Structure formats: structure tokens, C-alpha cells
Tab-separated table of C-alpha atoms and ligand atoms in Angstrom:
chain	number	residue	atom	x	y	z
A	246	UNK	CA	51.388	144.670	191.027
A	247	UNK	CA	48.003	144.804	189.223
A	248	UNK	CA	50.044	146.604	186.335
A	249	UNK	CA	52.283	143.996	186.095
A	250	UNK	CA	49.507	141.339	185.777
A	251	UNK	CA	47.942	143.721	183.278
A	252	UNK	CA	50.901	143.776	181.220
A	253	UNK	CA	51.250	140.071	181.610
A	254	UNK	CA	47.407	139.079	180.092
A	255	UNK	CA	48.042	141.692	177.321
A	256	UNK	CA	51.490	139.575	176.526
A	257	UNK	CA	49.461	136.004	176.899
A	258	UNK	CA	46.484	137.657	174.914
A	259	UNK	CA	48.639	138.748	172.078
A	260	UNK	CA	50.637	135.414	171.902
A	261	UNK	CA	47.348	133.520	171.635
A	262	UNK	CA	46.779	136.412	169.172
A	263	UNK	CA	49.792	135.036	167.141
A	264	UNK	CA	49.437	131.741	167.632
A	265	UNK	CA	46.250	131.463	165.752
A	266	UNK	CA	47.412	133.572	162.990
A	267	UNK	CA	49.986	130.949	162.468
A	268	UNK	CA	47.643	128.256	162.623
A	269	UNK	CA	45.405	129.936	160.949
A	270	UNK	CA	47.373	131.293	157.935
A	271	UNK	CA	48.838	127.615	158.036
A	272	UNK	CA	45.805	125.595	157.582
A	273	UNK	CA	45.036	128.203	154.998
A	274	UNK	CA	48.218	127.414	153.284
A	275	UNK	CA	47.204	123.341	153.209
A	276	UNK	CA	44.389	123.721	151.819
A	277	UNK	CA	45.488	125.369	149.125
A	278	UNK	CA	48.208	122.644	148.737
A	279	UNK	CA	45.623	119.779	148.956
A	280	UNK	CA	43.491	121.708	146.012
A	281	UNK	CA	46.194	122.050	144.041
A	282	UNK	CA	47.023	118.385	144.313
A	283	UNK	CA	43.491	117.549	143.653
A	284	UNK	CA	43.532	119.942	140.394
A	285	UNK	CA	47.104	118.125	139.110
A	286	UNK	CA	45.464	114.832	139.473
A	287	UNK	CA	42.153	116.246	137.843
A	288	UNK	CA	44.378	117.545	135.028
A	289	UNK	CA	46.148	114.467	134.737
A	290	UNK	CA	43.425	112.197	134.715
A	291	UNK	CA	41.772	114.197	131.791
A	292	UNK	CA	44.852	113.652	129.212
A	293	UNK	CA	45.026	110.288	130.164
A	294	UNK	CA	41.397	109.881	129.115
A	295	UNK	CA	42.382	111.956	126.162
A	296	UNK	CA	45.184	110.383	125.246
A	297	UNK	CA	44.168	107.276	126.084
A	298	UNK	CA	46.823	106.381	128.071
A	299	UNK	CA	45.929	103.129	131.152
A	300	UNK	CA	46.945	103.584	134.323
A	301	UNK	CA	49.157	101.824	133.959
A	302	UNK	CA	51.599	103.669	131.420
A	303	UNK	CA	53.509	100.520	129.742
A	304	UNK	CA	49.634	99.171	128.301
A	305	UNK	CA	49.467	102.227	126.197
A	306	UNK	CA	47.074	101.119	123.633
A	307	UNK	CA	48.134	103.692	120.436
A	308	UNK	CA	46.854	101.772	116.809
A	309	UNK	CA	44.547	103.469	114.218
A	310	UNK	CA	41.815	103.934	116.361
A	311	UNK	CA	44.152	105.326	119.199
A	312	UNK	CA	46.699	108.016	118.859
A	313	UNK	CA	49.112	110.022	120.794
A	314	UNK	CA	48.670	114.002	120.824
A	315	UNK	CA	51.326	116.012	119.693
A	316	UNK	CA	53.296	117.021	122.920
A	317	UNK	CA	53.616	113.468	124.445
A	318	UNK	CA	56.944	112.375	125.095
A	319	UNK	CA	58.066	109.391	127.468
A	320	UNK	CA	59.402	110.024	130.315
A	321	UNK	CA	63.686	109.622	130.643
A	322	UNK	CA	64.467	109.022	127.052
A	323	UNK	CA	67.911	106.958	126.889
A	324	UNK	CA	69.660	105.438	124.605
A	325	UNK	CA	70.006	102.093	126.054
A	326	UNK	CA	73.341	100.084	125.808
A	327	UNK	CA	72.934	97.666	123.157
A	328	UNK	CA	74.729	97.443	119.355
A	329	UNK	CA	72.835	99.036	116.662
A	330	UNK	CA	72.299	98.768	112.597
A	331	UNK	CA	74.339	101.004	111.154
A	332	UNK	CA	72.342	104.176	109.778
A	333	UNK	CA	70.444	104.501	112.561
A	334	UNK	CA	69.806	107.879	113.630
A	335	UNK	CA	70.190	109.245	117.080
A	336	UNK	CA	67.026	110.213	117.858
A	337	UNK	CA	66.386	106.726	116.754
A	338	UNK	CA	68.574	105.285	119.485
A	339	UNK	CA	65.847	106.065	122.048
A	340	UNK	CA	63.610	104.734	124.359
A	341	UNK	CA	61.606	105.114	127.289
A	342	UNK	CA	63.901	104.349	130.696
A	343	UNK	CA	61.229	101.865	131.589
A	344	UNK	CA	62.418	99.637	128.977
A	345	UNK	CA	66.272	100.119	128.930
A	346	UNK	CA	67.094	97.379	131.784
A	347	UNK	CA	63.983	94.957	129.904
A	348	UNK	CA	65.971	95.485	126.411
A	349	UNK	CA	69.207	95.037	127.601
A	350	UNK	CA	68.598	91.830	129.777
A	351	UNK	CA	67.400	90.502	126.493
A	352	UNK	CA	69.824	91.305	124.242
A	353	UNK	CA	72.247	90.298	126.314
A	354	UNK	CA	70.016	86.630	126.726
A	355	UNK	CA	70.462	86.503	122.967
A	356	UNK	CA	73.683	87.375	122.597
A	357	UNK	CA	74.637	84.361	125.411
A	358	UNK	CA	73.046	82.014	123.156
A	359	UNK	CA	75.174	83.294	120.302
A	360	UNK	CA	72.481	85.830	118.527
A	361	UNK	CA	73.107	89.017	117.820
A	362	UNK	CA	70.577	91.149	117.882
A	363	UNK	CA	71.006	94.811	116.940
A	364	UNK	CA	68.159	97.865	117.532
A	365	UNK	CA	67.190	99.677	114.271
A	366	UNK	CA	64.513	102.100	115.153
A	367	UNK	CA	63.096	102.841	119.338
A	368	UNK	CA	61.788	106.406	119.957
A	369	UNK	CA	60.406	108.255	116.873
A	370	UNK	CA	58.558	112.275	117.711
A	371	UNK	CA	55.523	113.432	116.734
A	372	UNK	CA	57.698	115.770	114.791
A	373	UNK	CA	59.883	113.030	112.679
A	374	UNK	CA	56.597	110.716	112.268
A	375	UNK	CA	55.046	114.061	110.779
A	376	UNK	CA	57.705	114.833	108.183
A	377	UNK	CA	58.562	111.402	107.202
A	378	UNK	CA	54.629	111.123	106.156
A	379	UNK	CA	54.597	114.524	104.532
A	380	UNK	CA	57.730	112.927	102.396
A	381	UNK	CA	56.452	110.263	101.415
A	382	UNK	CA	52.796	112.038	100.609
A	383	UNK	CA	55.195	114.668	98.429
A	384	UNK	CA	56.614	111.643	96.736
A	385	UNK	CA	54.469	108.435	96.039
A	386	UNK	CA	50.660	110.341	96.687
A	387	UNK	CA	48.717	110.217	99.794
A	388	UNK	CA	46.934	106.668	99.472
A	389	UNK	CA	50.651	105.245	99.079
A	390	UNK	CA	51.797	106.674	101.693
A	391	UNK	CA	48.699	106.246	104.401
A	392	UNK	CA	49.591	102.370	103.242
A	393	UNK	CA	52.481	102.637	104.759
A	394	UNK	CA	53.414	105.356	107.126
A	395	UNK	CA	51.695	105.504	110.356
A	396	UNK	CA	50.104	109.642	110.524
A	397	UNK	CA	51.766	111.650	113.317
A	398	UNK	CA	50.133	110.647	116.510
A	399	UNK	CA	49.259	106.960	115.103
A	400	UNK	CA	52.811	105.426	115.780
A	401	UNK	CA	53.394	103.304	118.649
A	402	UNK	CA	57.061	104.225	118.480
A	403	UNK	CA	56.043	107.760	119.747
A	404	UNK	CA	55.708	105.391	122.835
A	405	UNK	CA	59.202	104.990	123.003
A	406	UNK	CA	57.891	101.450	124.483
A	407	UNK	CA	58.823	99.787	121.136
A	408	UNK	CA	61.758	99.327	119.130
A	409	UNK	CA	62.210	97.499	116.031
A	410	UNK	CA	65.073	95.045	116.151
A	411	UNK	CA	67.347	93.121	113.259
A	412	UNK	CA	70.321	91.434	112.655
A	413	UNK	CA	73.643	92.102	111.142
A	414	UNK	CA	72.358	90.999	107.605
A	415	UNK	CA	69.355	93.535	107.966
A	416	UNK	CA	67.260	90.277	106.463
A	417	UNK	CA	64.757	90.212	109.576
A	418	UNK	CA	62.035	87.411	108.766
A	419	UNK	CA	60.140	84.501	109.503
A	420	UNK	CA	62.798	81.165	109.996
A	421	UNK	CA	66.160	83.829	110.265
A	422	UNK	CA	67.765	82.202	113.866
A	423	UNK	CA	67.304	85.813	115.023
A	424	UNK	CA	63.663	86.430	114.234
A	425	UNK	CA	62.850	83.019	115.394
A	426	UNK	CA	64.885	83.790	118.938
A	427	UNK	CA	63.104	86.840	119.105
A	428	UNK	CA	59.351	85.575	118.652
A	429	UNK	CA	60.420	82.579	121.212
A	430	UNK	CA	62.059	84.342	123.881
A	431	UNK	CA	60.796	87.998	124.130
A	432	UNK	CA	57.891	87.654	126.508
A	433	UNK	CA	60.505	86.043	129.086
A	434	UNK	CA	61.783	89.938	129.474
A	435	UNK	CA	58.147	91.749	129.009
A	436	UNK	CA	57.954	92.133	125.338
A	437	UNK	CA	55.466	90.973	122.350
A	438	UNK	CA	55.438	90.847	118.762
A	439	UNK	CA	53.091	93.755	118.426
A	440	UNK	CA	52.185	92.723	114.863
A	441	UNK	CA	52.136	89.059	114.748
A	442	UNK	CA	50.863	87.028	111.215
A	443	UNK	CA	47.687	86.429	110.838
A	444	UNK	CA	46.325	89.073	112.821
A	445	UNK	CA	45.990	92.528	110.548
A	446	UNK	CA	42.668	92.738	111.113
A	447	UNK	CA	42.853	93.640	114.791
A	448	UNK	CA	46.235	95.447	114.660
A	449	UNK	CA	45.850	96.970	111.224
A	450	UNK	CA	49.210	96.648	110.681
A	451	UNK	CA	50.981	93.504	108.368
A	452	UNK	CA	53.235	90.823	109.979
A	453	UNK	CA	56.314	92.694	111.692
A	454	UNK	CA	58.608	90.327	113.270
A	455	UNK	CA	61.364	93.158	113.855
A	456	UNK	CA	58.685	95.504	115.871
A	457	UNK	CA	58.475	94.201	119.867
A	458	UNK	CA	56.585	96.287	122.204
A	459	UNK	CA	57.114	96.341	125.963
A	460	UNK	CA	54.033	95.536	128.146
A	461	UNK	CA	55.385	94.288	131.329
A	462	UNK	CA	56.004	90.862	132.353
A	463	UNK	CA	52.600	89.293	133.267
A	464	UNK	CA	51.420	91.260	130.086
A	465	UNK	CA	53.879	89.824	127.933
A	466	UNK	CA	53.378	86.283	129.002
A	467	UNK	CA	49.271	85.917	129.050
A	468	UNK	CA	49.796	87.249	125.668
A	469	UNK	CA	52.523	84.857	124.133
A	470	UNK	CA	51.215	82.328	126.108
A	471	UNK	CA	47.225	82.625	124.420
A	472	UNK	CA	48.367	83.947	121.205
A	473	UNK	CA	46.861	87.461	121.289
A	474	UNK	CA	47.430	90.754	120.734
A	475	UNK	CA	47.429	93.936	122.923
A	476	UNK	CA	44.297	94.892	121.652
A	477	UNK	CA	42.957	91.435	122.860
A	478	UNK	CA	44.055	91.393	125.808
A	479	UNK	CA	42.983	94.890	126.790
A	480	UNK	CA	39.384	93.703	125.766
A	481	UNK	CA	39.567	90.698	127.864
B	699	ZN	ZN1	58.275	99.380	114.444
């Protein structure tokens, strides 16, 4: 009898033996998880500041004071479903998911009240933007070029938040129906002008009514509303 209770502690003894292990080795095993975590945000948080990239991913600010580094690339790249210029090449076709449903509501808007609005250039790489300014440095000289090619890294359309939009004569300006639907009506789905007249000095870039840029809704409206820019209203 005194045996058997012997044999019975040693069983309870070794259970609690085990059952600590397990909690033990567990707990062991979330901490390590919860570090980890901490590290990714650490890590993430870092770039961002790097890369100056908001919080909030669609106020990107990228301009000649802001760039991109080499390896960023939006997240879910698509080609969204909307008619566009002829030429235009695949990579091209892109943009960042965030924008697809945006774009297509308002192409879609336009094309409801008869205009047709057509994408000519979204998503552009690090790696295009790079040769496309080594080209035109080969060709017309570097102060030519820097005129007119953003450097790798500088482009917003790295972003694949922007996309530059025209119409089926590939005449995009000032008083075309199109241009004038476009500067009018974009904000309604979360886009801006990005370059609008008048305003080179805080964009550095000329008047580009083809180039919209997605911000968001309440974004988009404080801005067409006010008659800012991005840079403007991230300073406000
Ligand atoms: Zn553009």
C-alpha cells in the first residue's frame, strides 16, 4: 500500500514535472514571438522614416526633396480595367490595388457623362525610371535631361498611386472637355492634380493636367476644395 502511494506521488511529481516544462518552454516560445513582432515593427518603422513614407501609405510625399529607395514597390500591382492609349507598355498598365476600384469608379463617372478617358502611364520601377534617364543623359546631355526626367527614386509614379491620363486625340490640355472633366471631378473619387498651374515652385514640376495622384477621399477634397497641393497640405 505505501508502495503504491509512492509510485503514485512519483507519477503526480513528474506530471507537475511536465507540466511546467510545457508552460515553461511555452512562455519561452511567446516571448520570442512578441520580440520578433516588436523587431518587424522596429524595422518597419525605420524605412518608413527612411523612405519617407506617412502612416498612412496613400500620403506618400515623393518630389525632389523626397525620393523612393530602390527596392520599393507597391503592394498588389494590377492592371486595372480601364481603356488605354495605344503604345502603352505593360509595365505601364500598373498600379497600386489601392487605387484600381478609385480609378475605375472614375473612369467609368466620365465615361457616363460621355468622356472618354484613357490611362497612358500608372506604375513606372526604379529600374525603367533609371534607364529612361540614362537615355536621355546619353542623348540630349545631363542638364537636358535633369529638366525633364525625374532621377530614379524621384518619380511619384514609382508610387504606383499616380497615373497619367489622356484622351483618344492624345491632345491632353487646359479647355480639352476631358482635361477640364478631369480637373472638376477627380477629387469626388480621391484624386488631385498633383501638378496644378501656377504652383512649380512648391511641386517643382510644370503644369500637368494628365498626371492625378491618389490621396484618399478627405485628402483629395480639402485639397481641391482650398486649392493646394500635397505638399501644402502635409505642412498644414
Ligand atoms: Zn505623370
Amino acid at each position: 500500500m505505501k508502495k503504491k502511494f509512492k509510485n503514485i506521488l512519483t507519477l503526480i511529481m513528474i506530471i507537475c514535472v511536465f507540466w511546467y516544462a510545457i508552460e515553461h518552454i511555452g512562455m519561452g516560445l511567446n516571448v520570442i514571438n512578441l520580440e520578433e513582432i516588436k523587431f518587424n515593427l522596429n524595422e518597419e518603422g525605420k524605412s518608413a522614416n527612411q523612405n519617407n513614407i506617412n502612416l498612412s501609405r496613400e500620403l506618400v510625399l515623393v518630389n525632389k526633396d523626397h525620393s523612393l529607395n530602390k527596392d520599393y514597390k507597391p503592394e498588389e500591382l494590377t492592371i486595372p480595367n480601364i481603356l488605354f492609349a495605344d503604345g502603352t507598355p505593360r509595365e505601364e498598365k500598373h498600379v497600386a490595388g489601392v487605387i484600381i476600384r478609385p480609378l475605375e469608379e472614375l473612369v467609368n463617372a466620365a465615361k457616363g457623362e460621355g468622356v472618354i478617358l484613357l490611362g497612358n502611364s500608372g506604375y513606372r520601377s526604379y529600374k525603367s525610371q533609371e534607364n529612361t534617364y540614362s537615355d536621355r543623359v546619353r542623348s540630349q546631355g545631363k542638364k537636358l535631361a535633369e529638366a525633364y526626367v525625374a532621377k530614379p527614386g524621384f518619380s511619384e509614379h514609382q508610387t504606383g498611386l499616380c497615373i497619367d491620363i489622356t484622351n483618344q486625340d492624345k491632345y491632353f490640355v487646359k479647355g480639352t472637355k476631358e482635361a477640364d472633366w478631369l480637373a472638376e471631378n477627380c477629387y469626388k473619387f480621391g484624386f488631385i492634380i498633383r501638378y496644378p498651374y501656377g504652383k512649380k515652385s512648391i511641386t517643382g514640376i510644370e503644369y500637368e493636367p494628365w498626371h492625378i495622384r491618389y490621396v484618399g477621399k478627405k485628402a483629395a477634397k480639402y485639397i481641391h476644395d482650398n486649392g493646394i497641393t500635397l505638399e501644402e497640405y502635409l505642412e498644414k
